Coordinates of C-alpha atoms in Angstrom, one line a residue:
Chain C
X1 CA 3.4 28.9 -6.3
X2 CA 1.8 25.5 -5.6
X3 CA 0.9 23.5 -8.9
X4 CA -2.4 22.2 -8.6
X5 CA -3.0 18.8 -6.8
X6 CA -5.1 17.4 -9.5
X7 CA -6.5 13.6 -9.3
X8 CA -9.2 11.5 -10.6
X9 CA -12.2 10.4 -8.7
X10 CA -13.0 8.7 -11.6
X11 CA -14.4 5.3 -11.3
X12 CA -11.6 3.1 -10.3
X13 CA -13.9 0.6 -10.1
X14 CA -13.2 -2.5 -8.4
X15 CA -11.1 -4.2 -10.2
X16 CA -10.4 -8.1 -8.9
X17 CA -7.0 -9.7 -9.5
X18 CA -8.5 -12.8 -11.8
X19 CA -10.1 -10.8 -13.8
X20 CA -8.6 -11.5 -17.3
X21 CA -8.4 -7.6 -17.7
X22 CA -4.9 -6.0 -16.4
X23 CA -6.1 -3.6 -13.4
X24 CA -5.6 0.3 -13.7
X25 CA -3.3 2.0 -11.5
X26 CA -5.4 5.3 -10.7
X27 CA -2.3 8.4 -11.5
X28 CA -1.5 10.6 -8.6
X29 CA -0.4 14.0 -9.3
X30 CA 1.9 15.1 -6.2
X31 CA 2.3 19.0 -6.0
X32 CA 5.8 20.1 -7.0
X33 CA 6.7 23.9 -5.9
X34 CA 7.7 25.1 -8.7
X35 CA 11.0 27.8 -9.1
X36 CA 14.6 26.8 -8.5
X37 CA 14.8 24.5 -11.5
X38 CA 12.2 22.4 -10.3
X39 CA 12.3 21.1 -14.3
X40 CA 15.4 19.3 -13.1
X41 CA 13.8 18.0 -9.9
X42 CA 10.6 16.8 -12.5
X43 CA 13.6 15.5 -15.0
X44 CA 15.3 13.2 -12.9
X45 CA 13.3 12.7 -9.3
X46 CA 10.1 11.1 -11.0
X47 CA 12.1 8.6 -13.3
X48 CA 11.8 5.4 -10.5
X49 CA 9.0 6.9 -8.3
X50 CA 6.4 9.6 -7.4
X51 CA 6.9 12.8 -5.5
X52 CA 5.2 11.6 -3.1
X53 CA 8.3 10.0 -1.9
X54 CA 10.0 13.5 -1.0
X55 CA 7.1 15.0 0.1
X56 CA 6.3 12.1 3.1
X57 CA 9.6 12.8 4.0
X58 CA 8.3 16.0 6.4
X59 CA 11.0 18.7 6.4
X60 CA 14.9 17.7 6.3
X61 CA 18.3 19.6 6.8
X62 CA 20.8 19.9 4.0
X63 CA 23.0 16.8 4.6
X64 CA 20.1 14.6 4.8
X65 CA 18.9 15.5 1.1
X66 CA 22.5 15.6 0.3
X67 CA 22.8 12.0 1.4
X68 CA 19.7 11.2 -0.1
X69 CA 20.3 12.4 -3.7
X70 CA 23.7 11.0 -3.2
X71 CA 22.2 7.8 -2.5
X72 CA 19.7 7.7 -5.4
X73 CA 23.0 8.3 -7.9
X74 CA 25.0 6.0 -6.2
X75 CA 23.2 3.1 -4.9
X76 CA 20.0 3.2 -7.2
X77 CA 22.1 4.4 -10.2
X78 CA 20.1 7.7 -11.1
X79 CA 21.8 9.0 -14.3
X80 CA 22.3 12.8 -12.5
X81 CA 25.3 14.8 -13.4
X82 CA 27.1 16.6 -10.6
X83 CA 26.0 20.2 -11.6
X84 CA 22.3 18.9 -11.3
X85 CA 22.6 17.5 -8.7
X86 CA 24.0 20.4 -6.5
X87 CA 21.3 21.9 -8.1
X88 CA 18.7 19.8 -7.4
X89 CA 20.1 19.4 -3.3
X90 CA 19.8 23.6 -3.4
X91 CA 16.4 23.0 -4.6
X92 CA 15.3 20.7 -2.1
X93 CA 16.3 22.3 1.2
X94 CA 14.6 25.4 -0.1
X95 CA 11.5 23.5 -0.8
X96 CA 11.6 20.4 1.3
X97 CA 13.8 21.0 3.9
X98 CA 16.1 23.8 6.5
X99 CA 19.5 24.6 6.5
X100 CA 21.4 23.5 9.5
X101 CA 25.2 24.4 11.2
X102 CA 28.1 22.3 10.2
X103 CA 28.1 19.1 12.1
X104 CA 29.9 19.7 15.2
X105 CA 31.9 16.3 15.4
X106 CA 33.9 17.6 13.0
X107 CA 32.7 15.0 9.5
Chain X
X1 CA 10.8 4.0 3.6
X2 CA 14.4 3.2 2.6
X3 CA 17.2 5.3 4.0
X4 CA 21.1 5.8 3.7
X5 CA 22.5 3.0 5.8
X6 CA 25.6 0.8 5.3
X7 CA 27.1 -2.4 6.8
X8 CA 30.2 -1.0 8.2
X9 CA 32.2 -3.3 6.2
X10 CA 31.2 -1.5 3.2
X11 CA 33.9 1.0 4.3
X12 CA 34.7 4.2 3.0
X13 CA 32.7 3.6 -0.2
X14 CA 30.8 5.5 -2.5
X15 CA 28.8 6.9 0.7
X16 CA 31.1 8.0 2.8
X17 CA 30.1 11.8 2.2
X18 CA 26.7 11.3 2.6
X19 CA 27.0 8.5 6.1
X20 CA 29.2 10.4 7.7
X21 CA 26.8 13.4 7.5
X22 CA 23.6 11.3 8.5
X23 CA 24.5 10.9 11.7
X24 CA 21.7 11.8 14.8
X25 CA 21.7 15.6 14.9
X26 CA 21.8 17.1 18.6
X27 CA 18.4 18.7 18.7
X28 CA 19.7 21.8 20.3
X29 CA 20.2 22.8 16.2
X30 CA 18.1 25.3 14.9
X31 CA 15.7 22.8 13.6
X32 CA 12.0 24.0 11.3
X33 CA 9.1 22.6 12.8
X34 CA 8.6 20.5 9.9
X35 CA 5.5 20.9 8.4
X36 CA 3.3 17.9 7.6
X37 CA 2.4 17.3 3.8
X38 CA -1.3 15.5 3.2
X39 CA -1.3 12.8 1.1
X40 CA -4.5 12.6 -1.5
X41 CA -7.2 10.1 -0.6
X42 CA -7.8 7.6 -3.5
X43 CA -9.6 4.7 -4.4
X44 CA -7.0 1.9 -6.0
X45 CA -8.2 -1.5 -7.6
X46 CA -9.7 -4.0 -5.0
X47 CA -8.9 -1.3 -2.7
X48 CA -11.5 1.2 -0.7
X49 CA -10.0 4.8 -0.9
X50 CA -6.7 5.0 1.0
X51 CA -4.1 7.8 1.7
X52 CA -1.9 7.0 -0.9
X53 CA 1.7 8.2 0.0
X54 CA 2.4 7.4 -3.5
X55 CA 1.1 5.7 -6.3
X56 CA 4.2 4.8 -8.3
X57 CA 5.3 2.2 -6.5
X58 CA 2.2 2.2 -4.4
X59 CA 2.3 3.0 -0.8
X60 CA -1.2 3.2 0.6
X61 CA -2.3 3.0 3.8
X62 CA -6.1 2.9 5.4
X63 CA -7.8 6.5 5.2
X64 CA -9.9 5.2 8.9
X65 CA -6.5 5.9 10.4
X66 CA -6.2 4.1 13.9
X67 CA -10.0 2.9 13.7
X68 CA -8.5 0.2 11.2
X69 CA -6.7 -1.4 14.4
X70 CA -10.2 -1.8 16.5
X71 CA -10.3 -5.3 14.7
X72 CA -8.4 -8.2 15.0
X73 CA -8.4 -8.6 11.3
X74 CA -7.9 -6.2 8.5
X75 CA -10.0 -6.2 5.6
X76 CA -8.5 -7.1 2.5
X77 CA -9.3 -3.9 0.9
X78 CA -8.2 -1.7 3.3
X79 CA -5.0 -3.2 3.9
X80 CA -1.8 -1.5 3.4
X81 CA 0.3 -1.6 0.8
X82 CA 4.6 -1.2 0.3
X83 CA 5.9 -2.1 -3.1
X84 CA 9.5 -0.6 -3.7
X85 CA 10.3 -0.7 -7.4
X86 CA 7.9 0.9 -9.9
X87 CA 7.7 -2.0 -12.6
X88 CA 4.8 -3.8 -11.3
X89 CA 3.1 -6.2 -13.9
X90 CA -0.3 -4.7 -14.3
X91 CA -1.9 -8.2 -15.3
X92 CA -1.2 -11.7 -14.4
X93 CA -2.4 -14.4 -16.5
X94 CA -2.5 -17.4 -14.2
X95 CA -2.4 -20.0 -16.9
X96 CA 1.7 -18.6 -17.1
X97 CA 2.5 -17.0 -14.1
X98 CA 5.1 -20.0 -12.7
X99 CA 6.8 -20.2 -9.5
X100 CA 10.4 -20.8 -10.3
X101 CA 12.2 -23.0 -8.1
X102 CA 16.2 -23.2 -8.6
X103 CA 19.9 -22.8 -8.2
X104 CA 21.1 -25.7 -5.5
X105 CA 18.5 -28.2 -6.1
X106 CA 18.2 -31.8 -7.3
X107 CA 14.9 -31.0 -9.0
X108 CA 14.3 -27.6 -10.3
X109 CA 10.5 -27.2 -10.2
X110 CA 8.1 -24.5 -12.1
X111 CA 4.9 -24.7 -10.6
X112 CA 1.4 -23.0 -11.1
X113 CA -0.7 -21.5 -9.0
X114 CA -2.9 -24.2 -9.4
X115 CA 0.1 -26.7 -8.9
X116 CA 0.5 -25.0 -5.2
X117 CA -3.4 -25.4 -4.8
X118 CA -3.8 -29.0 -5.5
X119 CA 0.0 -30.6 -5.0
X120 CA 0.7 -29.3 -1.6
X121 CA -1.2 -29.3 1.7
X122 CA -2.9 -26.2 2.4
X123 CA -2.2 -24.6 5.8
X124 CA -3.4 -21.1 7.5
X125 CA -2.1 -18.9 9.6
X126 CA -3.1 -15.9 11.3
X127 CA -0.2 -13.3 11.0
X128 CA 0.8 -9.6 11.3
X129 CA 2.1 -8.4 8.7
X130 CA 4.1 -5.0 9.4
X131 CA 6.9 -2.4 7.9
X132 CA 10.0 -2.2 9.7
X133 CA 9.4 1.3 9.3
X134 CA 5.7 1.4 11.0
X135 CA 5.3 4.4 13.3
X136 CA 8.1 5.9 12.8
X137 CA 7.4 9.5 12.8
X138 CA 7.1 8.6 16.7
X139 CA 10.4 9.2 17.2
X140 CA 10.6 12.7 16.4
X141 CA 8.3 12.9 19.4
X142 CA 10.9 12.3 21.8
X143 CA 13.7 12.9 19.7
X144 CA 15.3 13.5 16.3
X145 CA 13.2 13.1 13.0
X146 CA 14.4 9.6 11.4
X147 CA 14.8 9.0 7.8
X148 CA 12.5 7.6 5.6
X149 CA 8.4 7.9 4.9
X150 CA 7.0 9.4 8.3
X151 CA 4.3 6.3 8.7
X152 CA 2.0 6.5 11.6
X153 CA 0.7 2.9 12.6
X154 CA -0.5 2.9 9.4
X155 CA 2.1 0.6 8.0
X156 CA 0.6 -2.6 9.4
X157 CA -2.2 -5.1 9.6
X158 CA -3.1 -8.6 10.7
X159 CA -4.7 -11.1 7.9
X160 CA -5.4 -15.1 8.0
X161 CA -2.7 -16.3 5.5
X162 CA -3.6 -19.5 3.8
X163 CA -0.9 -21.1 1.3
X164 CA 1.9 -24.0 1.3
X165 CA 4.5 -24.7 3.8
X166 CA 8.1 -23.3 1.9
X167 CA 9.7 -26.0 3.1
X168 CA 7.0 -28.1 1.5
X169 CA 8.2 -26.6 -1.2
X170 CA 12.2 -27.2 -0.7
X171 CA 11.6 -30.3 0.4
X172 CA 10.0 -31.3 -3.2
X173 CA 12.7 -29.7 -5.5
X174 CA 15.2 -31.4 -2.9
X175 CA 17.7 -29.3 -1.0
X176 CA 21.3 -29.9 -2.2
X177 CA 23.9 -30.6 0.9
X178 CA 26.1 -27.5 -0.3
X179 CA 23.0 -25.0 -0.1
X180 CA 23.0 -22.3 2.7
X181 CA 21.0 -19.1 1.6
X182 CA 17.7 -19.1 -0.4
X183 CA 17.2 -16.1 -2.4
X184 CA 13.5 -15.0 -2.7
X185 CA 12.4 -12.5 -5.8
X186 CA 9.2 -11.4 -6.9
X187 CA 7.7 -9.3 -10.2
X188 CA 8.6 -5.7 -9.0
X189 CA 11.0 -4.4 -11.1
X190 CA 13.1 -1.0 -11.1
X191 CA 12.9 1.6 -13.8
X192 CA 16.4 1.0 -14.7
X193 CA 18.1 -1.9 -15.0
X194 CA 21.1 -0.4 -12.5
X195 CA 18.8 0.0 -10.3
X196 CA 19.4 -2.9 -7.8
X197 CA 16.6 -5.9 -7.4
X198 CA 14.1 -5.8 -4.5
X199 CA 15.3 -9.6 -3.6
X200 CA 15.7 -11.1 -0.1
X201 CA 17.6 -14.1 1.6
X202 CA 17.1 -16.4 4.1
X203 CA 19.3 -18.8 5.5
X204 CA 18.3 -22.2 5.1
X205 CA 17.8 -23.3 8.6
X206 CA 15.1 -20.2 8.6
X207 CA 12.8 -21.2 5.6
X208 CA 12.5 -24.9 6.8
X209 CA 10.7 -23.3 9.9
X210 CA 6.9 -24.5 10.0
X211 CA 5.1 -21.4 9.9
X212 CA 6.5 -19.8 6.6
X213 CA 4.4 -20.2 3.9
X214 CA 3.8 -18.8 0.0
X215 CA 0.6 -18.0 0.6
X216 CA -2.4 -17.6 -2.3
X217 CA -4.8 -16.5 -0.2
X218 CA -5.8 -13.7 2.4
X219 CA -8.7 -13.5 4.4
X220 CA -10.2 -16.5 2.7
X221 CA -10.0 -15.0 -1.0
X222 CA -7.5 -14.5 -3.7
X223 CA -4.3 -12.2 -2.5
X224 CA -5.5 -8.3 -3.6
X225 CA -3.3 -7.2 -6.3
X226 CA -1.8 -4.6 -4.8
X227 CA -0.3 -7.0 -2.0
X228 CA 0.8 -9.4 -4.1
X229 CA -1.1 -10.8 -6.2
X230 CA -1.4 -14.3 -6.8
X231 CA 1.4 -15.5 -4.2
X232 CA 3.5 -13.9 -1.4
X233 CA 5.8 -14.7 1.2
X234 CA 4.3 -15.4 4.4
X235 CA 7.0 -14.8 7.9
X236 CA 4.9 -15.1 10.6
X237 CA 6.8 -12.5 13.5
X238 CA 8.7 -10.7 10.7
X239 CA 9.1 -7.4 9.7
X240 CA 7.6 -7.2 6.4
X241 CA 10.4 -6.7 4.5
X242 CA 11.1 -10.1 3.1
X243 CA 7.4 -11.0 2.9
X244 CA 8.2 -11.0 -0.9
X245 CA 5.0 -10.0 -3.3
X246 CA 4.3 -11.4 -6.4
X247 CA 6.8 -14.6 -5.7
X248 CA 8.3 -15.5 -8.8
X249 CA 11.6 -17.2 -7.7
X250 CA 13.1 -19.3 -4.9
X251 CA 16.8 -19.0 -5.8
X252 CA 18.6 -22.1 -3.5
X253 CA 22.0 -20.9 -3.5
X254 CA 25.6 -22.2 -1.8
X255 CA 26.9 -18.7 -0.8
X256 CA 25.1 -15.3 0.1
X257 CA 24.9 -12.7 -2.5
X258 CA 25.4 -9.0 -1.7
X259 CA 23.1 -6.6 -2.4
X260 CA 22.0 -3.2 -1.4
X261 CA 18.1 -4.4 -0.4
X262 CA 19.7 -6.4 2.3
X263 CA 23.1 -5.0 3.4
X264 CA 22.2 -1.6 3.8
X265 CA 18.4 -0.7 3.6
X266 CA 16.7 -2.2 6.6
X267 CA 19.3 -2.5 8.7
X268 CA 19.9 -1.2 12.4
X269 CA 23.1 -0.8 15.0
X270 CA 24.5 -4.2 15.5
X271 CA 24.3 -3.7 19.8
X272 CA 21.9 -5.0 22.3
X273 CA 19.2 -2.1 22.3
X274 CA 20.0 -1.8 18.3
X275 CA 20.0 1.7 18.6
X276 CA 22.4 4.4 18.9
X277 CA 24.2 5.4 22.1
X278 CA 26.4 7.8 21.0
X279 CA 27.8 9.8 17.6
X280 CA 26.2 8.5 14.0
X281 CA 24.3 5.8 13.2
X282 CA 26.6 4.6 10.0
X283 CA 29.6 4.0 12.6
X284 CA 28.0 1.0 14.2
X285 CA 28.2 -2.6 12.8
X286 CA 24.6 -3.0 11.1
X287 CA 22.2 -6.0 11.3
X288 CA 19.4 -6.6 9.3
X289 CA 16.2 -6.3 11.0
X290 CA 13.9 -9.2 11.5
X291 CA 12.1 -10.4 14.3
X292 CA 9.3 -7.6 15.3
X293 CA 9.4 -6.1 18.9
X294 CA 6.1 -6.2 21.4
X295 CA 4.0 -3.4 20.5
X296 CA 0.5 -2.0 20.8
X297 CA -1.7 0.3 19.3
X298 CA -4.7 2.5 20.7
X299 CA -7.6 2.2 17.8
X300 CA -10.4 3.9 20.0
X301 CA -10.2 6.8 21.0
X302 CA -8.4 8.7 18.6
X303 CA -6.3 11.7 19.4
X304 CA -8.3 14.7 20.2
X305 CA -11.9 13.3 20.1
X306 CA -14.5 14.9 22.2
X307 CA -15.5 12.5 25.0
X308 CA -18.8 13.9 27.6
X309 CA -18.0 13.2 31.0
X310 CA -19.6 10.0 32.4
X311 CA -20.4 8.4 29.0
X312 CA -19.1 5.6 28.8
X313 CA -16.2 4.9 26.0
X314 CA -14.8 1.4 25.1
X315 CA -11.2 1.8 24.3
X316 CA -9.9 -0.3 21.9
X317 CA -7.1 -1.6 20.3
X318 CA -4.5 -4.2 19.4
X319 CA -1.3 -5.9 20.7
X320 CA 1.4 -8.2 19.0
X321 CA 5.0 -9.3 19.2
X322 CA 7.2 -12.1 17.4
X323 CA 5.3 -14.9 18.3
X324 CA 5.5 -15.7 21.6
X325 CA 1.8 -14.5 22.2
X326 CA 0.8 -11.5 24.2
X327 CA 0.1 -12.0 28.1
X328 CA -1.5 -8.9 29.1
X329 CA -1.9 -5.1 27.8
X330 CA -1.8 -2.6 30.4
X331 CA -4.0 1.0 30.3
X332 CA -3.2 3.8 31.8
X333 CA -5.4 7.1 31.9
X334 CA -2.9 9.4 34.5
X335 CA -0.1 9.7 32.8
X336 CA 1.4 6.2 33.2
X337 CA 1.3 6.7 36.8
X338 CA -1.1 3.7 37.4
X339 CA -1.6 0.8 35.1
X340 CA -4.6 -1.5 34.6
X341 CA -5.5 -4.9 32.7
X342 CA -7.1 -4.4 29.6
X343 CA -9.9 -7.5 28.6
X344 CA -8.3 -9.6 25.9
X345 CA -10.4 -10.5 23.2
X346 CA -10.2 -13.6 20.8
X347 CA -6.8 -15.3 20.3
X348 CA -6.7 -16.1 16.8
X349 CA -3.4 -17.6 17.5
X350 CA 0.2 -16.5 18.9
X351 CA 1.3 -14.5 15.2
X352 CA -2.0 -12.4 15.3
X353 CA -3.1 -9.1 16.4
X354 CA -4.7 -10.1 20.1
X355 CA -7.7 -7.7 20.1
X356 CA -8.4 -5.7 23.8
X357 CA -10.7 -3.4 24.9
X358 CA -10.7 -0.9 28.0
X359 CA -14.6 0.4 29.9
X360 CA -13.7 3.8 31.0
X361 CA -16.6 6.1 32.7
X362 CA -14.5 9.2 32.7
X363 CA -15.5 11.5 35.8
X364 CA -13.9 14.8 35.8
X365 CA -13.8 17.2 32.6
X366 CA -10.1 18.1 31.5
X367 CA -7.4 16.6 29.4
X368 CA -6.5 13.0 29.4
X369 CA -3.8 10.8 27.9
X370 CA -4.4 7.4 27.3
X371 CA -1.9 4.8 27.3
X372 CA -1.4 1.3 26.0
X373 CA 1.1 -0.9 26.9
X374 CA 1.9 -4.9 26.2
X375 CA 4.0 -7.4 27.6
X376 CA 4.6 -10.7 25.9
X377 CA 4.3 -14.5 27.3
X378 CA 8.7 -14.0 27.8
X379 CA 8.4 -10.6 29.6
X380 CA 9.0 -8.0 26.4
X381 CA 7.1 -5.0 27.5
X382 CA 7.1 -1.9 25.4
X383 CA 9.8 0.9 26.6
X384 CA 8.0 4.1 27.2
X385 CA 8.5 6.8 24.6
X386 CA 11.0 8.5 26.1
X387 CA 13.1 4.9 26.7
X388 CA 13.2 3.8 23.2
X389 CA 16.3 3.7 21.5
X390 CA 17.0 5.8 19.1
X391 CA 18.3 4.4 14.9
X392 CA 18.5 6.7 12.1
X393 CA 16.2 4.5 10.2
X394 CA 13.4 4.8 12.0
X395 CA 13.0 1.4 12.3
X396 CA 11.4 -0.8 14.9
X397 CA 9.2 1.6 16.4
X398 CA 6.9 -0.1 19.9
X399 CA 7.3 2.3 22.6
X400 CA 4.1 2.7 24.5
X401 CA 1.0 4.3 22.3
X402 CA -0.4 7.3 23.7
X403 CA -3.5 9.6 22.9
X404 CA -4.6 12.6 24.1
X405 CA -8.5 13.1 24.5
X406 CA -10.7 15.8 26.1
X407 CA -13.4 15.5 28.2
X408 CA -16.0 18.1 28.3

């Protein structure tokens, strides 16, 4: 099941820098499939940036969102323990991505 | 945008799982078709709507898709936008907002916008400003999918920059002998304080070129907010990457300083085609990129438009490189089995997108590919699509631009 992609057309009106009012940043709510544990996906993947960041992605293989949630844990520092995030990779190539064959050079 | 790259001299550090697995996949694997997610079309301050690939950090790009690249110059509010880090100040109060100038100088400085506006000489330039990631998703035409947001040519645009000379600026605080890197940081922050800093470097021999500026205006008015409100980094013939928004801090500093923004994102094989010949990309040397690569891009038609035979259709675009200027753009309409001139329009100088336009009276119905393809004043031309070299990245993207039409 696909969660609603809800957004304002509200008026965002136009909003010029030197105004002495801050500007509003319209809210963007990307679709998340839900099942899996998509509560730990939403608990952890939306902490430094949207969903739209995995969704633009297109469709990737295992090692890639392996790498990828390695990457945000050990590069960007995303607090993830290593339970979710097996279960969050899992998660991702079901959703997001395809399985593919071992790597045949061998790594 | 970002992907999972590494200077090799990281070594076998915390990525090794995850490099040596990132490697370019034969594409014999069984491999989904991977199907294409559509991003909302909103309407963000000073901005018309745009397709906004995400809104926290914002990554917009223009909802007219190619048509944006008919003109020589994009509109301010239908310019693109690539922040990295969430933490964006929502309001800048120019009566604080300082430009911090620092580290290695003899005079630290702290200067207003005003101060830039009044104390400095003004100068323009006419510059593209594009992602090192623009047109990516190309690659997975010819070959494997790359990492990173699957851009179209969406990830660029051409503006008339108008600001102060960084040198200018150097020059004022007064370079100390033992400086060799300046370090360049603007207001983006990250959600966590772990999270590395969005900051760039430049060797010093690079920021005392002429045509870098910290520009405080665009297209003659006040910088958008949403690219960078009120001063940015200006690198004529640069990927975009160190154009830093929201310039807060010149750091002059004796010795380079790691860090992830510039060692590992951004970065391609360290070889001649800066691609990858063989095995994964995360064995090669890396480089940063930085100077961009000749490239054009078909505005008019766009793919799959309806064109009645014998009408006439003006096809459009625009060409660039690194700065050398563009000599010629060549059209093709068979295949890439003849080539002819495109008209070049107005030069707005060699940094700029040089505007061209093709008169085609197609004669026969059927299908038709069009092609564009530029050469520079120094003999760049773009590879053809199946020529380009190939980086896990997904960087650098200029083989030749192709559309299919019909005519009925």
């Amino acid at each position: 099941m696909k969660k609603i992609l809800l957004f304002s057309l509200l008026a965002v009106s136009t909003l010029f820098a030197q105004v002495s009012k801050p500007i509003e940043m319209p809210y963007v709510e990307y679709p998340i499939e839900s099942g899996d544990h998509d509560e730990i996906v939403q608990q952890y993947c939306l902490i430094c940036h949207s969903f739209g960041y995995v969704l633009n992605q297109g469709k990737k293989s295992r090692p890639y969102w392996k790498g990828t949630v390695q990457k945000m844990v050990n590069e960007f520092k995303a607090p993830i323990g290593k339970e979710d995030q097996q279960i969050i990779v899992n998660y991702l190539v079901k959703h997001y991505g395809y399985e593919s064959q071992p790597n045949p050079s061998g790594h | 945008m970002r992907h999972l790259n590494r200077r090799h001299f990281l070594g076998a550090g915390l990525l090794l799982g995850a490099s040596a697995l990132l490697g370019k996949e034969t594409p014999s694997k069984p491999i989904a078709i991977p199907q294409e997610y559509t991003p909302p079309i909103i309407a963000f301050p000073e901005k018309k709507p745009m397709v906004a690939i995400s809104d926290r950090p914002p990554l917009l790009k223009s909802a007219k898709g190619r048509e944006i690249f008919t003109q020589a110059i994009t509109p301010n509010d239908e310019f693109f936008v690539r922040w990295h880090l969430p933490d964006i100040p929502t309001h800048i109060d120019l009566n604080e907002f300082r430009l911090e100038v620092k580290g290695s100088v003899n005079t630290p400085l702290s200067l207003s916008v005003d101060d830039l506006k009044s104390k400095f000489e003004p100068t323009e330039v006419a510059a593209v400003l594009q992602c090192g990631g623009n047109s990516r998703k190309y690659y997975a035409v010819t070959g494997q999918a790359t990492h990173g947001v699957q851009w179209d040519h969406g990830a660029m645009g051409c503006a008339i920059w108008k600001g102060v000379k960084l040198k200018d600026i150097l020059n004022r605080a007064g370079v100390k002998e033992s400086a060799t890197w300046v370090g360049l940081n603007g207001l983006e922050k990250p959600a966590m304080d772990e999270t590395p800093d969005f900051f760039r470097e430049m060797e010093i021999a690079e920021t005392l070129q002429d045509q870098i500026i910290v520009a405080y205006a665009m297209n003659g008015e006040d910088l958008p907010y949403l690219n960078g409100f009120p001063i940015r980094l200006v690198i004529p013939g640069h990927f975009s990457d160190s154009w830093v928004k929201m310039l807060s801090e010149i750091m002059v500093m004796d010795t380079y300083r790691k860090s992830f923004f510039m060692d590992v994102a951004y970065t391609v094989p360290d070889n001649d085609c800066e691609c990858v010949v063989s095995g994964s990309d995360f064995e090669y040397k890396r480089k940063p990129i930085a100077t961009m690569k000749v490239k054009s891009v078909i505005g008019y038609p766009s793919p799959d438009t309806l064109i009645k035979k014998g009408s006439r259709v003006k096809i459009a675009g625009v060409a660039f490189d690194q700065g050398k200027g563009i000599k010629e753009v060549m059209i093709s309409l068979d295949g890439g089995k003849s080539w002819s001139a495109a008209k070049l329009g107005q030069d707005y100088g060699k940094f700029a997108f040089r505007p061209w336009s093709f008169e085609w009276e197609p004669k026969t119905k059927g299908d038709f590919t069009i092609m564009a393809r530029a050469i520079n004043r120094i003999g760049n031309i773009q590879p053809l699509p199946d020529e380009i070299g190939w980086n896990a990245g997904g960087y650098q993207y200029n083989a030749v631009d192709n559309v299919n039409v019909k005519i009925v």
